[in-house]
Short mmCIF file of C-alpha atoms and ligand atoms in Angstrom, two decimals:
data_model
loop_
_atom_site.label_atom_id
_atom_site.label_comp_id
_atom_site.label_asym_id
_atom_site.label_seq_id
_atom_site.Cartn_x
_atom_site.Cartn_y
_atom_site.Cartn_z
CA MET A 1 -26.07 -30.53 17.18
CA ALA A 2 -22.29 -30.61 17.22
CA LEU A 3 -20.64 -27.80 15.33
CA LYS A 4 -18.16 -28.05 12.52
CA ILE A 5 -15.13 -25.91 13.23
CA TRP A 6 -12.73 -24.54 10.64
CA LEU A 7 -9.28 -25.61 11.74
CA ASN A 8 -6.31 -24.90 9.49
CA GLY A 9 -8.06 -25.41 6.20
CA LYS A 10 -10.51 -28.17 7.17
CA LEU A 11 -13.94 -28.33 8.72
CA VAL A 12 -13.70 -30.76 11.62
CA ASP A 13 -16.08 -31.95 14.30
CA GLU A 14 -16.18 -29.82 17.42
CA SER A 15 -14.77 -32.75 19.45
CA ALA A 16 -11.79 -33.00 17.09
CA ALA A 17 -11.09 -29.25 17.02
CA LYS A 18 -8.01 -29.28 19.24
CA ILE A 19 -4.82 -27.25 19.15
CA SER A 20 -1.31 -27.91 20.46
CA VAL A 21 -0.21 -26.92 23.96
CA PHE A 22 2.83 -25.44 22.20
CA ASP A 23 0.71 -22.96 20.25
CA HIS A 24 1.92 -19.47 21.15
CA GLY A 25 -1.67 -18.29 21.12
CA LEU A 26 -2.00 -20.27 24.33
CA LEU A 27 1.54 -19.88 25.70
CA TYR A 28 1.73 -16.11 25.22
CA GLY A 29 -1.62 -14.81 24.02
CA ASP A 30 0.30 -14.29 20.78
CA GLY A 31 -2.36 -13.96 18.12
CA VAL A 32 -5.34 -11.91 17.01
CA PHE A 33 -9.07 -12.42 16.63
CA GLU A 34 -12.41 -11.05 15.52
CA GLY A 35 -15.96 -11.38 16.80
CA ILE A 36 -18.49 -11.03 13.97
CA ARG A 37 -22.29 -11.18 13.86
CA ILE A 38 -24.50 -13.08 11.46
CA TYR A 39 -27.85 -11.35 10.89
CA SER A 40 -30.50 -13.03 8.71
CA GLY A 41 -27.81 -15.38 7.35
CA LYS A 42 -25.56 -12.48 6.31
CA ILE A 43 -22.14 -11.78 7.77
CA PHE A 44 -22.27 -8.28 9.20
CA GLU A 45 -19.60 -5.85 7.97
CA HIS A 46 -17.55 -8.81 6.82
CA GLN A 47 -14.96 -6.80 4.89
CA ALA A 48 -14.40 -4.36 7.77
CA HIS A 49 -13.79 -7.24 10.21
CA ILE A 50 -11.39 -8.96 7.83
CA ASP A 51 -9.54 -5.69 7.25
CA ARG A 52 -9.22 -5.16 11.01
CA LEU A 53 -7.98 -8.74 11.48
CA TYR A 54 -5.25 -8.25 8.91
CA ASP A 55 -4.31 -4.87 10.40
CA SER A 56 -4.09 -6.44 13.87
CA SER A 57 -1.94 -9.17 12.41
CA LYS A 58 0.36 -6.66 10.74
CA GLY A 59 0.59 -4.84 14.07
CA ILE A 60 2.10 -7.95 15.68
CA ARG A 61 4.23 -8.87 12.66
CA MET A 62 2.36 -12.00 11.79
CA GLU A 63 1.57 -12.95 8.23
CA ILE A 64 -1.73 -14.73 7.76
CA PRO A 65 -1.17 -17.57 5.25
CA MET A 66 -4.40 -16.82 3.36
CA THR A 67 -5.52 -13.92 1.24
CA LYS A 68 -8.37 -11.78 2.54
CA SER A 69 -10.76 -13.23 -0.03
CA GLN A 70 -9.76 -16.81 0.88
CA MET A 71 -10.39 -15.92 4.51
CA MET A 72 -13.81 -14.49 3.69
CA GLN A 73 -14.71 -17.65 1.77
CA ALA A 74 -13.59 -19.81 4.70
CA VAL A 75 -15.79 -17.77 7.05
CA GLU A 76 -18.77 -18.04 4.66
CA LYS A 77 -18.27 -21.78 4.32
CA THR A 78 -18.13 -22.30 8.09
CA VAL A 79 -21.34 -20.31 8.58
CA GLN A 80 -23.15 -22.16 5.79
CA THR A 81 -21.98 -25.61 6.87
CA ASN A 82 -23.37 -24.98 10.33
CA GLY A 83 -26.57 -23.45 8.98
CA ILE A 84 -26.31 -20.40 11.25
CA VAL A 85 -28.84 -17.67 10.44
CA GLU A 86 -28.60 -15.52 13.57
CA GLY A 87 -25.30 -15.98 15.33
CA TYR A 88 -21.75 -15.10 16.10
CA ILE A 89 -18.42 -15.93 14.51
CA ARG A 90 -15.16 -16.16 16.40
CA LEU A 91 -12.25 -15.94 13.99
CA ILE A 92 -8.87 -16.59 15.56
CA VAL A 93 -5.36 -16.49 14.15
CA THR A 94 -2.69 -17.79 16.53
CA ARG A 95 1.06 -17.46 16.05
CA GLY A 96 1.11 -21.24 15.73
CA ILE A 97 3.10 -24.11 17.19
CA GLY A 98 6.54 -23.15 18.47
CA SER A 99 8.99 -23.84 21.24
CA LEU A 100 8.64 -22.79 24.87
CA GLY A 101 10.67 -19.64 24.20
CA LEU A 102 9.19 -16.31 23.08
CA ASN A 103 10.67 -16.37 19.59
CA PRO A 104 7.68 -16.14 17.22
CA PHE A 105 9.86 -16.86 14.20
CA LEU A 106 10.33 -20.43 15.41
CA CYS A 107 6.59 -21.02 15.05
CA GLU A 108 5.72 -23.10 12.00
CA SER A 109 2.72 -21.28 10.59
CA PRO A 110 -0.18 -19.28 12.04
CA GLY A 111 -3.10 -21.42 13.19
CA ILE A 112 -6.52 -20.45 11.85
CA ILE A 113 -9.72 -21.26 13.72
CA ILE A 114 -13.25 -20.23 12.73
CA ILE A 115 -16.18 -20.96 15.03
CA ALA A 116 -19.74 -20.09 13.96
CA ASP A 117 -22.25 -20.53 16.74
CA SER A 118 -25.40 -19.10 18.27
CA ILE A 119 -24.98 -16.11 20.58
CA GLN A 120 -25.92 -15.33 24.14
CA LEU A 121 -27.31 -11.80 24.19
CA TYR A 122 -28.16 -9.38 26.96
CA PRO A 123 -31.85 -9.92 27.82
CA GLU A 124 -34.25 -7.51 26.04
CA GLU A 125 -35.22 -6.07 29.42
CA LEU A 126 -31.72 -4.65 29.86
CA TYR A 127 -32.04 -2.72 26.60
CA GLU A 128 -35.31 -1.20 27.82
CA LYS A 129 -34.09 -0.40 31.32
CA GLY A 130 -30.46 0.36 30.52
CA LEU A 131 -27.30 -0.84 32.23
CA LYS A 132 -25.80 0.14 35.55
CA ILE A 133 -22.03 0.19 35.32
CA ILE A 134 -18.95 1.32 37.24
CA SER A 135 -15.61 2.97 36.58
CA ALA A 136 -12.80 0.43 36.74
CA THR A 137 -9.59 1.22 38.63
CA THR A 138 -7.64 -0.98 36.19
CA VAL A 139 -6.04 1.47 33.76
CA ARG A 140 -6.37 0.65 30.04
CA ASN A 141 -3.16 -0.55 28.43
CA HIS A 142 -0.96 2.37 27.36
CA PRO A 143 -1.87 3.03 23.71
CA LEU A 144 1.80 3.40 22.80
CA ALA A 145 2.72 0.00 24.30
CA ILE A 146 0.56 -2.60 22.60
CA SER A 147 -1.96 -0.56 20.69
CA PRO A 148 -5.51 -1.32 21.87
CA GLN A 149 -6.32 -1.20 18.15
CA VAL A 150 -4.68 -4.62 17.91
CA LYS A 151 -7.44 -7.05 18.81
CA SER A 152 -5.04 -9.50 20.40
CA LEU A 153 -5.57 -12.80 22.16
CA ASN A 154 -4.36 -11.20 25.38
CA TYR A 155 -7.40 -9.66 27.03
CA LEU A 156 -6.11 -9.65 30.60
CA ASN A 157 -6.30 -5.86 30.84
CA ASN A 158 -10.00 -5.97 30.01
CA ILE A 159 -10.62 -9.09 32.07
CA LEU A 160 -9.24 -7.41 35.22
CA ALA A 161 -11.68 -4.53 34.67
CA LYS A 162 -14.50 -7.00 33.96
CA ILE A 163 -13.77 -8.69 37.31
CA GLU A 164 -14.18 -5.31 39.02
CA ALA A 165 -17.57 -4.93 37.30
CA LEU A 166 -18.71 -8.40 38.29
CA ASP A 167 -17.53 -7.87 41.89
CA SER A 168 -19.86 -4.85 41.92
CA ASN A 169 -22.72 -6.91 40.46
CA VAL A 170 -22.79 -4.97 37.19
CA PRO A 171 -22.04 -6.30 33.70
CA GLU A 172 -19.67 -3.62 32.42
CA ALA A 173 -17.01 -1.14 33.51
CA ILE A 174 -15.53 1.97 31.94
CA MET A 175 -11.78 1.85 31.54
CA TYR A 176 -9.76 5.07 31.68
CA ASN A 177 -6.35 5.55 30.08
CA HIS A 178 -3.03 6.39 31.75
CA ILE A 179 -3.94 10.11 31.74
CA GLY A 180 -7.40 9.57 33.11
CA TYR A 181 -9.47 10.04 29.97
CA VAL A 182 -12.16 7.55 29.00
CA ALA A 183 -10.77 4.78 26.80
CA GLU A 184 -13.60 2.25 26.40
CA ALA A 185 -15.63 -0.36 28.26
CA THR A 186 -14.22 -3.87 28.75
CA GLY A 187 -15.74 -5.14 25.49
CA ASP A 188 -17.52 -2.13 24.03
CA ASN A 189 -16.93 1.44 22.87
CA VAL A 190 -18.33 4.41 24.77
CA PHE A 191 -20.48 7.32 23.55
CA ILE A 192 -22.19 10.18 25.37
CA VAL A 193 -24.85 12.69 24.33
CA ARG A 194 -24.88 16.27 25.54
CA LYS A 195 -27.36 18.87 24.29
CA GLY A 196 -28.15 16.75 21.23
CA VAL A 197 -24.50 16.28 20.21
CA VAL A 198 -22.87 12.84 20.30
CA TYR A 199 -19.33 12.71 21.72
CA LEU A 200 -16.92 9.79 21.81
CA PRO A 201 -13.26 9.31 22.66
CA PRO A 202 -10.78 9.15 19.78
CA VAL A 203 -9.25 5.68 19.34
CA GLU A 204 -5.88 7.14 20.38
CA ALA A 205 -7.32 7.45 23.89
CA GLY A 206 -6.88 3.68 24.05
CA SER A 207 -9.74 1.84 22.47
CA LEU A 208 -10.34 -0.74 19.84
CA GLU A 209 -11.67 0.87 16.68
CA GLY A 210 -15.01 -0.87 16.98
CA ILE A 211 -16.84 -1.88 13.82
CA THR A 212 -20.15 -1.12 15.56
CA ARG A 213 -18.70 2.24 16.63
CA GLY A 214 -18.03 3.09 12.98
CA VAL A 215 -21.50 2.03 11.86
CA VAL A 216 -23.17 4.00 14.67
CA ILE A 217 -21.18 7.15 13.83
CA SER A 218 -22.42 6.90 10.20
CA LEU A 219 -26.01 6.21 11.26
CA ALA A 220 -25.99 9.21 13.61
CA GLN A 221 -24.56 11.48 10.92
CA ALA A 222 -27.17 10.23 8.44
CA GLU A 223 -29.81 11.39 10.94
CA GLY A 224 -28.25 14.85 10.96
CA ILE A 225 -26.81 14.36 14.46
CA LYS A 226 -23.46 16.02 15.07
CA VAL A 227 -20.76 13.54 16.13
CA VAL A 228 -17.57 14.84 17.77
CA GLU A 229 -14.53 12.81 18.76
CA LYS A 230 -12.94 14.28 21.87
CA ASN A 231 -11.31 13.15 25.06
CA LEU A 232 -13.88 12.53 27.76
CA THR A 233 -13.37 12.71 31.51
CA ARG A 234 -15.17 10.89 34.29
CA PHE A 235 -17.03 14.17 34.90
CA ASP A 236 -18.28 14.13 31.30
CA LEU A 237 -19.83 10.70 31.93
CA TYR A 238 -21.36 11.84 35.23
CA SER A 239 -22.90 14.98 33.76
CA CYS A 240 -24.02 13.86 30.29
CA ASP A 241 -27.64 13.53 29.13
CA GLU A 242 -27.19 10.03 27.69
CA LEU A 243 -24.50 7.36 27.79
CA PHE A 244 -24.43 4.29 25.60
CA LEU A 245 -22.10 1.48 24.62
CA THR A 246 -21.59 -0.16 21.23
CA GLY A 247 -20.16 -3.54 20.31
CA THR A 248 -20.68 -6.60 18.16
CA ALA A 249 -22.49 -8.53 20.88
CA ALA A 250 -24.26 -5.66 22.69
CA GLU A 251 -25.04 -3.63 19.51
CA VAL A 252 -26.24 -0.29 21.01
CA ILE A 253 -27.15 -0.36 24.70
CA GLY A 254 -28.01 2.52 27.02
CA VAL A 255 -26.33 3.10 30.37
CA VAL A 256 -28.47 4.69 33.06
CA GLU A 257 -26.17 4.69 36.04
CA ILE A 258 -22.42 4.89 36.54
CA ASP A 259 -20.72 4.78 39.96
CA SER A 260 -24.20 5.25 41.47
CA ARG A 261 -24.74 8.53 39.59
CA VAL A 262 -27.98 8.51 37.61
CA ILE A 263 -27.62 9.56 33.97
CA GLY A 264 -30.31 11.82 32.51
CA ASP A 265 -33.68 10.75 33.82
CA GLY A 266 -32.52 7.22 34.60
CA LYS A 267 -33.83 5.70 31.36
CA PRO A 268 -32.13 5.15 27.99
CA GLY A 269 -32.44 8.51 26.23
CA PRO A 270 -34.01 9.40 22.87
CA ILE A 271 -30.80 9.45 20.81
CA THR A 272 -29.72 6.10 22.27
CA LYS A 273 -33.11 4.63 21.37
CA LEU A 274 -33.07 6.12 17.89
CA LEU A 275 -29.58 4.78 17.16
CA ARG A 276 -30.46 1.35 18.52
CA GLU A 277 -33.48 1.25 16.22
CA LYS A 278 -31.49 2.48 13.20
CA PHE A 279 -28.79 -0.06 13.96
CA TYR A 280 -31.32 -2.89 14.12
CA LYS A 281 -32.76 -1.90 10.76
CA TYR A 282 -29.34 -1.52 9.18
CA ALA A 283 -28.16 -4.90 10.51
CA HIS A 284 -31.27 -6.65 9.25
CA GLY A 285 -31.15 -4.91 5.88
CA LYS A 286 -34.37 -2.93 6.40
N1 PMP B 301 -13.55 -2.65 22.62
C1 PMP B 301 -13.17 -3.89 22.96
C2 PMP B 301 -12.06 -4.06 23.94
C3 PMP B 301 -13.81 -5.01 22.41
O1 PMP B 301 -13.42 -6.24 22.74
C4 PMP B 301 -14.87 -4.81 21.51
C5 PMP B 301 -15.65 -5.98 20.98
N2 PMP B 301 -14.97 -6.72 20.05
C6 PMP B 301 -15.23 -3.49 21.18
C7 PMP B 301 -14.54 -2.44 21.76
C8 PMP B 301 -16.32 -3.21 20.18
O2 PMP B 301 -15.85 -3.50 18.90
P1 PMP B 301 -16.81 -4.08 17.77
O3 PMP B 301 -17.89 -3.09 17.59
O4 PMP B 301 -15.94 -4.24 16.58
O5 PMP B 301 -17.32 -5.37 18.29
#
């Protein structure tokens, strides 16, 4: 069935959901977005996603012409209209229609798009076996240039690393920052486990402050597991007991090999499994 898309205040048919070629979201990647899950008909961590969207927007000096609560209502309405129970929301705010020049202040008003659809997940088998990944040579954007905390419409940095992964026949790649510390994966945050302690890079190392990352930190702490933010090197990934990634689409997924080095005993480890299970229960309200 064709979807109804929220486009600038109206729900329109998918076939009519078109935007201008002069939209700076397209011309310059000038805009921000969110990817949000729907579990059992409920929007997962809705407030946190909306807060991050507005922070991203502030980071690029763009004022969203809706209050946060209006935005949340628009998202709810789009989900309900499409009758999505298990799915994914793509919420996009573009700079809007402008001229061919860079000047964002010549753009009329930000464009708002909300798509609620089903989601293509990693097959269950990959969660049981774990992922094989590589280290990308593409360096993560310098965190003091455009902050990776801004979830912007320009994903070229991550896409170049993703291409490296796909060229190596693996689905993900670790990106390192300009100093050489682990930043994140192309669309996920990175965690390791060593001697029962969970370590992860601070966001200042150059990662998006993942909503899943935040939930997983809390779930680990609630289990009495120590969680430490610290810069991680490639050696830390090679020598850890467990490695896992977190993200809206992937949730919690174990990594069992990186750059052909086997991690732990080559299977997703016990803490990874525990946190995946706890995450599942939390997401489904159990
Ligand atoms: N880093 C990047 C670059 C991402 O695109 C994502 C997915 N949106 C994440 C991390 C994970 O963030 P979240 O848990 O909010 O999906």
